Amino acid sequence: NVNSTAIISFFNDFLVSNCRVSNTPLGVFAGYTSAHVKKCIFFNVYMAFRSPCFPDTCNVLVDSCIIFTHYQNPGIAITYGSPTITNNILIGDNQALGIYLDTPNNTARIKNNLISSYRFSNISVSLVEDSAFIESNNSSDKIFWIFASGFISFFAARIFL
């Protein structure tokens, strides 16, 4: 049991793979860095991944993870940078947001994710400065919420209500 953040890094690029993170408020925090999180299981966490990245050089990747979240935080929350979120399963306990991108200032990609049971929306993207591609995601019970000033592209999104 961890009472704060399980994995934390500032200014250093890093890879987290093939791990299980549980019973912690925040699984991975990547501050101002290009972090890659692959093939991990996050269980009983408030938020699995958080990355505030003000420089536009951060290329965050969250790939092939299974995420079970609780409480009022997004499963994945990324601010700025050029995030790629692919091939994940996110299940909330009637919580706020599944994937939340705030002001991505380079191309953002959200592709091939299964997202379910978040209170407000399963995917939320706000204030896109460049482009956001949201492709082939399955959402079982909520719609996508977009507030954007840039280019947004939806491809083959399936929503089951």
PDB file of C-alpha atoms in Angstrom:
ATOM      1  CA  ASN A   1       0.000   0.000   0.000  1.00  0.00           C
ATOM      2  CA  VAL A   2       1.287   3.394  -1.022  1.00  0.00           C
ATOM      3  CA  ASN A   3      -0.269   6.585   0.325  1.00  0.00           C
ATOM      4  CA  SER A   4       0.876   8.866  -2.476  1.00  0.00           C
ATOM      5  CA  THR A   5       2.349   8.106  -5.917  1.00  0.00           C
ATOM      6  CA  ALA A   6       3.755   4.693  -6.806  1.00  0.00           C
ATOM      7  CA  ILE A   7       6.084   5.882  -9.626  1.00  0.00           C
ATOM      8  CA  ILE A   8       7.146   9.504 -10.053  1.00  0.00           C
ATOM      9  CA  SER A   9       9.653  11.272 -12.295  1.00  0.00           C
ATOM     10  CA  PHE A  10      10.426  14.868 -13.233  1.00  0.00           C
ATOM     11  CA  PHE A  11      12.428  15.858 -16.337  1.00  0.00           C
ATOM     12  CA  ASN A  12      13.680  12.315 -17.082  1.00  0.00           C
ATOM     13  CA  ASP A  13      12.214  10.162 -19.847  1.00  0.00           C
ATOM     14  CA  PHE A  14      11.317   6.695 -18.611  1.00  0.00           C
ATOM     15  CA  LEU A  15       9.600   3.384 -19.414  1.00  0.00           C
ATOM     16  CA  VAL A  16       7.293   1.473 -17.075  1.00  0.00           C
ATOM     17  CA  SER A  17       6.267  -1.939 -18.368  1.00  0.00           C
ATOM     18  CA  ASN A  18       4.836  -5.277 -17.272  1.00  0.00           C
ATOM     19  CA  CYS A  19       3.886  -4.199 -13.770  1.00  0.00           C
ATOM     20  CA  ARG A  20       0.945  -4.103 -11.377  1.00  0.00           C
ATOM     21  CA  VAL A  21       0.160  -0.958  -9.420  1.00  0.00           C
ATOM     22  CA  SER A  22      -2.597  -1.079  -6.811  1.00  0.00           C
ATOM     23  CA  ASN A  23      -4.027   0.630  -3.735  1.00  0.00           C
ATOM     24  CA  THR A  24      -2.503   4.047  -4.359  1.00  0.00           C
ATOM     25  CA  PRO A  25      -3.976   7.441  -5.186  1.00  0.00           C
ATOM     26  CA  LEU A  26      -1.760   7.945  -8.273  1.00  0.00           C
ATOM     27  CA  GLY A  27      -0.072   5.153 -10.193  1.00  0.00           C
ATOM     28  CA  VAL A  28       2.410   6.999 -12.438  1.00  0.00           C
ATOM     29  CA  PHE A  29       3.273  10.702 -12.462  1.00  0.00           C
ATOM     30  CA  ALA A  30       5.423  11.977 -15.335  1.00  0.00           C
ATOM     31  CA  GLY A  31       6.309  15.642 -14.860  1.00  0.00           C
ATOM     32  CA  TYR A  32       7.701  17.437 -17.908  1.00  0.00           C
ATOM     33  CA  THR A  33       8.930  14.233 -19.524  1.00  0.00           C
ATOM     34  CA  SER A  34       8.199  11.682 -22.244  1.00  0.00           C
ATOM     35  CA  ALA A  35       7.007   8.639 -20.336  1.00  0.00           C
ATOM     36  CA  HIS A  36       6.029   5.310 -21.838  1.00  0.00           C
ATOM     37  CA  VAL A  37       3.720   3.068 -19.817  1.00  0.00           C
ATOM     38  CA  LYS A  38       3.104  -0.332 -21.412  1.00  0.00           C
ATOM     39  CA  LYS A  39       1.369  -3.567 -20.413  1.00  0.00           C
ATOM     40  CA  CYS A  40       0.595  -2.560 -16.833  1.00  0.00           C
ATOM     41  CA  ILE A  41      -2.380  -3.274 -14.609  1.00  0.00           C
ATOM     42  CA  PHE A  42      -3.674  -0.479 -12.380  1.00  0.00           C
ATOM     43  CA  PHE A  43      -6.151  -1.636  -9.744  1.00  0.00           C
ATOM     44  CA  ASN A  44      -7.902   0.341  -7.020  1.00  0.00           C
ATOM     45  CA  VAL A  45      -6.212   3.636  -7.942  1.00  0.00           C
ATOM     46  CA  TYR A  46      -7.690   7.131  -7.936  1.00  0.00           C
ATOM     47  CA  MET A  47      -5.805   7.929 -11.163  1.00  0.00           C
ATOM     48  CA  ALA A  48      -3.562   5.558 -13.127  1.00  0.00           C
ATOM     49  CA  PHE A  49      -1.491   8.099 -15.073  1.00  0.00           C
ATOM     50  CA  ARG A  50      -0.951  11.867 -14.816  1.00  0.00           C
ATOM     51  CA  SER A  51       1.340  13.966 -16.983  1.00  0.00           C
ATOM     52  CA  PRO A  52       1.515  17.750 -16.875  1.00  0.00           C
ATOM     53  CA  CYS A  53       3.906  18.548 -19.686  1.00  0.00           C
ATOM     54  CA  PHE A  54       4.172  22.204 -20.621  1.00  0.00           C
ATOM     55  CA  PRO A  55       6.962  21.869 -23.177  1.00  0.00           C
ATOM     56  CA  ASP A  56       5.626  20.681 -26.501  1.00  0.00           C
ATOM     57  CA  THR A  57       8.410  18.094 -26.729  1.00  0.00           C
ATOM     58  CA  CYS A  58       6.799  15.528 -24.394  1.00  0.00           C
ATOM     59  CA  ASN A  59       5.662  12.403 -26.232  1.00  0.00           C
ATOM     60  CA  VAL A  60       3.679  10.424 -23.685  1.00  0.00           C
ATOM     61  CA  LEU A  61       2.577   6.862 -24.530  1.00  0.00           C
ATOM     62  CA  VAL A  62       0.099   4.740 -22.558  1.00  0.00           C
ATOM     63  CA  ASP A  63      -0.272   1.392 -24.340  1.00  0.00           C
ATOM     64  CA  SER A  64      -1.901  -1.973 -23.594  1.00  0.00           C
ATOM     65  CA  CYS A  65      -2.797  -1.260 -19.958  1.00  0.00           C
ATOM     66  CA  ILE A  66      -5.749  -2.406 -17.871  1.00  0.00           C
ATOM     67  CA  ILE A  67      -7.014   0.338 -15.578  1.00  0.00           C
ATOM     68  CA  PHE A  68      -9.624   0.109 -12.792  1.00  0.00           C
ATOM     69  CA  THR A  69     -10.147   3.502 -11.122  1.00  0.00           C
ATOM     70  CA  HIS A  70     -12.087   4.798  -8.132  1.00  0.00           C
ATOM     71  CA  TYR A  71     -13.059   8.224  -6.806  1.00  0.00           C
ATOM     72  CA  GLN A  72     -13.405  11.477  -8.749  1.00  0.00           C
ATOM     73  CA  ASN A  73     -10.300  11.571 -10.958  1.00  0.00           C
ATOM     74  CA  PRO A  74      -9.698  10.625 -14.597  1.00  0.00           C
ATOM     75  CA  GLY A  75      -8.101   7.263 -15.301  1.00  0.00           C
ATOM     76  CA  ILE A  76      -5.558   8.977 -17.581  1.00  0.00           C
ATOM     77  CA  ALA A  77      -4.979  12.748 -17.477  1.00  0.00           C
ATOM     78  CA  ILE A  78      -2.477  14.501 -19.751  1.00  0.00           C
ATOM     79  CA  THR A  79      -1.909  18.231 -20.137  1.00  0.00           C
ATOM     80  CA  TYR A  80       0.002  19.576 -23.168  1.00  0.00           C
ATOM     81  CA  GLY A  81       2.526  17.596 -25.205  1.00  0.00           C
ATOM     82  CA  SER A  82       1.829  14.987 -27.873  1.00  0.00           C
ATOM     83  CA  PRO A  83       0.111  12.036 -26.159  1.00  0.00           C
ATOM     84  CA  THR A  84      -0.670   8.625 -27.646  1.00  0.00           C
ATOM     85  CA  ILE A  85      -3.151   6.422 -25.779  1.00  0.00           C
ATOM     86  CA  THR A  86      -3.704   3.050 -27.462  1.00  0.00           C
ATOM     87  CA  ASN A  87      -5.020  -0.458 -26.799  1.00  0.00           C
ATOM     88  CA  ASN A  88      -6.110   0.105 -23.187  1.00  0.00           C
ATOM     89  CA  ILE A  89      -9.052  -1.070 -21.110  1.00  0.00           C
ATOM     90  CA  LEU A  90     -10.364   1.544 -18.656  1.00  0.00           C
ATOM     91  CA  ILE A  91     -13.162   0.775 -16.216  1.00  0.00           C
ATOM     92  CA  GLY A  92     -14.349   3.379 -13.754  1.00  0.00           C
ATOM     93  CA  ASP A  93     -16.441   3.003 -10.674  1.00  0.00           C
ATOM     94  CA  ASN A  94     -18.958   5.626 -11.837  1.00  0.00           C
ATOM     95  CA  GLN A  95     -16.218   8.245 -11.707  1.00  0.00           C
ATOM     96  CA  ALA A  96     -15.529  11.510 -13.521  1.00  0.00           C
ATOM     97  CA  LEU A  97     -13.612  10.892 -16.774  1.00  0.00           C
ATOM     98  CA  GLY A  98     -11.878   7.959 -18.419  1.00  0.00           C
ATOM     99  CA  ILE A  99      -9.287   9.666 -20.646  1.00  0.00           C
ATOM    100  CA  TYR A 100      -8.796  13.406 -20.243  1.00  0.00           C
ATOM    101  CA  LEU A 101      -6.541  15.459 -22.510  1.00  0.00           C
ATOM    102  CA  ASP A 102      -6.216  19.147 -21.753  1.00  0.00           C
ATOM    103  CA  THR A 103      -4.655  21.445 -24.359  1.00  0.00           C
ATOM    104  CA  PRO A 104      -2.556  18.963 -26.331  1.00  0.00           C
ATOM    105  CA  ASN A 105      -0.313  21.291 -28.331  1.00  0.00           C
ATOM    106  CA  ASN A 106       0.904  18.701 -30.826  1.00  0.00           C
ATOM    107  CA  THR A 107      -0.879  15.769 -32.419  1.00  0.00           C
ATOM    108  CA  ALA A 108      -2.815  13.669 -29.891  1.00  0.00           C
ATOM    109  CA  ARG A 109      -3.945  10.115 -30.640  1.00  0.00           C
ATOM    110  CA  ILE A 110      -6.527   8.065 -28.768  1.00  0.00           C
ATOM    111  CA  LYS A 111      -6.959   4.761 -30.550  1.00  0.00           C
ATOM    112  CA  ASN A 112      -8.417   1.308 -29.964  1.00  0.00           C
ATOM    113  CA  ASN A 113      -9.400   1.679 -26.306  1.00  0.00           C
ATOM    114  CA  LEU A 114     -12.295   0.064 -24.424  1.00  0.00           C
ATOM    115  CA  ILE A 115     -13.691   2.544 -21.899  1.00  0.00           C
ATOM    116  CA  SER A 116     -16.629   2.055 -19.563  1.00  0.00           C
ATOM    117  CA  SER A 117     -18.502   3.354 -16.506  1.00  0.00           C
ATOM    118  CA  TYR A 118     -17.220   6.897 -16.089  1.00  0.00           C
ATOM    119  CA  ARG A 119     -19.761   9.428 -14.841  1.00  0.00           C
ATOM    120  CA  PHE A 120     -19.263  12.384 -17.187  1.00  0.00           C
ATOM    121  CA  SER A 121     -17.534  11.040 -20.285  1.00  0.00           C
ATOM    122  CA  ASN A 122     -15.264   8.221 -21.261  1.00  0.00           C
ATOM    123  CA  ILE A 123     -13.071  10.437 -23.462  1.00  0.00           C
ATOM    124  CA  SER A 124     -12.698  14.171 -22.950  1.00  0.00           C
ATOM    125  CA  VAL A 125     -10.440  16.439 -25.028  1.00  0.00           C
ATOM    126  CA  SER A 126     -10.311  20.180 -24.474  1.00  0.00           C
ATOM    127  CA  LEU A 127      -8.634  23.070 -26.256  1.00  0.00           C
ATOM    128  CA  VAL A 128      -6.770  21.223 -28.993  1.00  0.00           C
ATOM    129  CA  GLU A 129      -4.012  23.423 -30.402  1.00  0.00           C
ATOM    130  CA  ASP A 130      -2.918  21.164 -33.277  1.00  0.00           C
ATOM    131  CA  SER A 131      -4.767  17.895 -34.035  1.00  0.00           C
ATOM    132  CA  ALA A 132      -6.484  15.119 -32.105  1.00  0.00           C
ATOM    133  CA  PHE A 133      -7.251  11.767 -33.720  1.00  0.00           C
ATOM    134  CA  ILE A 134      -9.808   9.649 -31.874  1.00  0.00           C
ATOM    135  CA  GLU A 135     -10.044   6.330 -33.706  1.00  0.00           C
ATOM    136  CA  SER A 136     -11.682   2.928 -33.170  1.00  0.00           C
ATOM    137  CA  ASN A 137     -12.555   3.295 -29.494  1.00  0.00           C
ATOM    138  CA  ASN A 138     -15.371   1.356 -27.831  1.00  0.00           C
ATOM    139  CA  SER A 139     -17.412   3.182 -25.245  1.00  0.00           C
ATOM    140  CA  SER A 140     -20.115   1.200 -23.491  1.00  0.00           C
ATOM    141  CA  ASP A 141     -22.216   3.851 -21.816  1.00  0.00           C
ATOM    142  CA  LYS A 142     -21.147   7.458 -22.397  1.00  0.00           C
ATOM    143  CA  ILE A 143     -20.413   9.789 -25.228  1.00  0.00           C
ATOM    144  CA  PHE A 144     -17.239  11.665 -26.038  1.00  0.00           C
ATOM    145  CA  TRP A 145     -16.933  15.286 -24.955  1.00  0.00           C
ATOM    146  CA  ILE A 146     -14.869  17.678 -27.036  1.00  0.00           C
ATOM    147  CA  PHE A 147     -14.138  21.367 -26.584  1.00  0.00           C
ATOM    148  CA  ALA A 148     -11.603  22.263 -29.208  1.00  0.00           C
ATOM    149  CA  SER A 149     -10.077  25.059 -31.186  1.00  0.00           C
ATOM    150  CA  GLY A 150      -8.010  22.778 -33.451  1.00  0.00           C
ATOM    151  CA  PHE A 151      -8.601  19.798 -35.738  1.00  0.00           C
ATOM    152  CA  ILE A 152     -10.473  16.774 -34.333  1.00  0.00           C
ATOM    153  CA  SER A 153     -10.962  13.597 -36.316  1.00  0.00           C
ATOM    154  CA  PHE A 154     -13.247  10.672 -35.353  1.00  0.00           C
ATOM    155  CA  PHE A 155     -12.933   7.315 -37.070  1.00  0.00           C
ATOM    156  CA  ALA A 156     -15.058   4.235 -36.430  1.00  0.00           C
ATOM    157  CA  ALA A 157     -15.937   5.090 -32.854  1.00  0.00           C
ATOM    158  CA  ARG A 158     -18.496   2.676 -31.427  1.00  0.00           C
ATOM    159  CA  ILE A 159     -20.758   3.738 -28.621  1.00  0.00           C
ATOM    160  CA  PHE A 160     -23.051   1.220 -26.940  1.00  0.00           C
ATOM    161  CA  LEU A 161     -25.853   2.678 -24.824  1.00  0.00           C
TER     162      LEU A 161
END
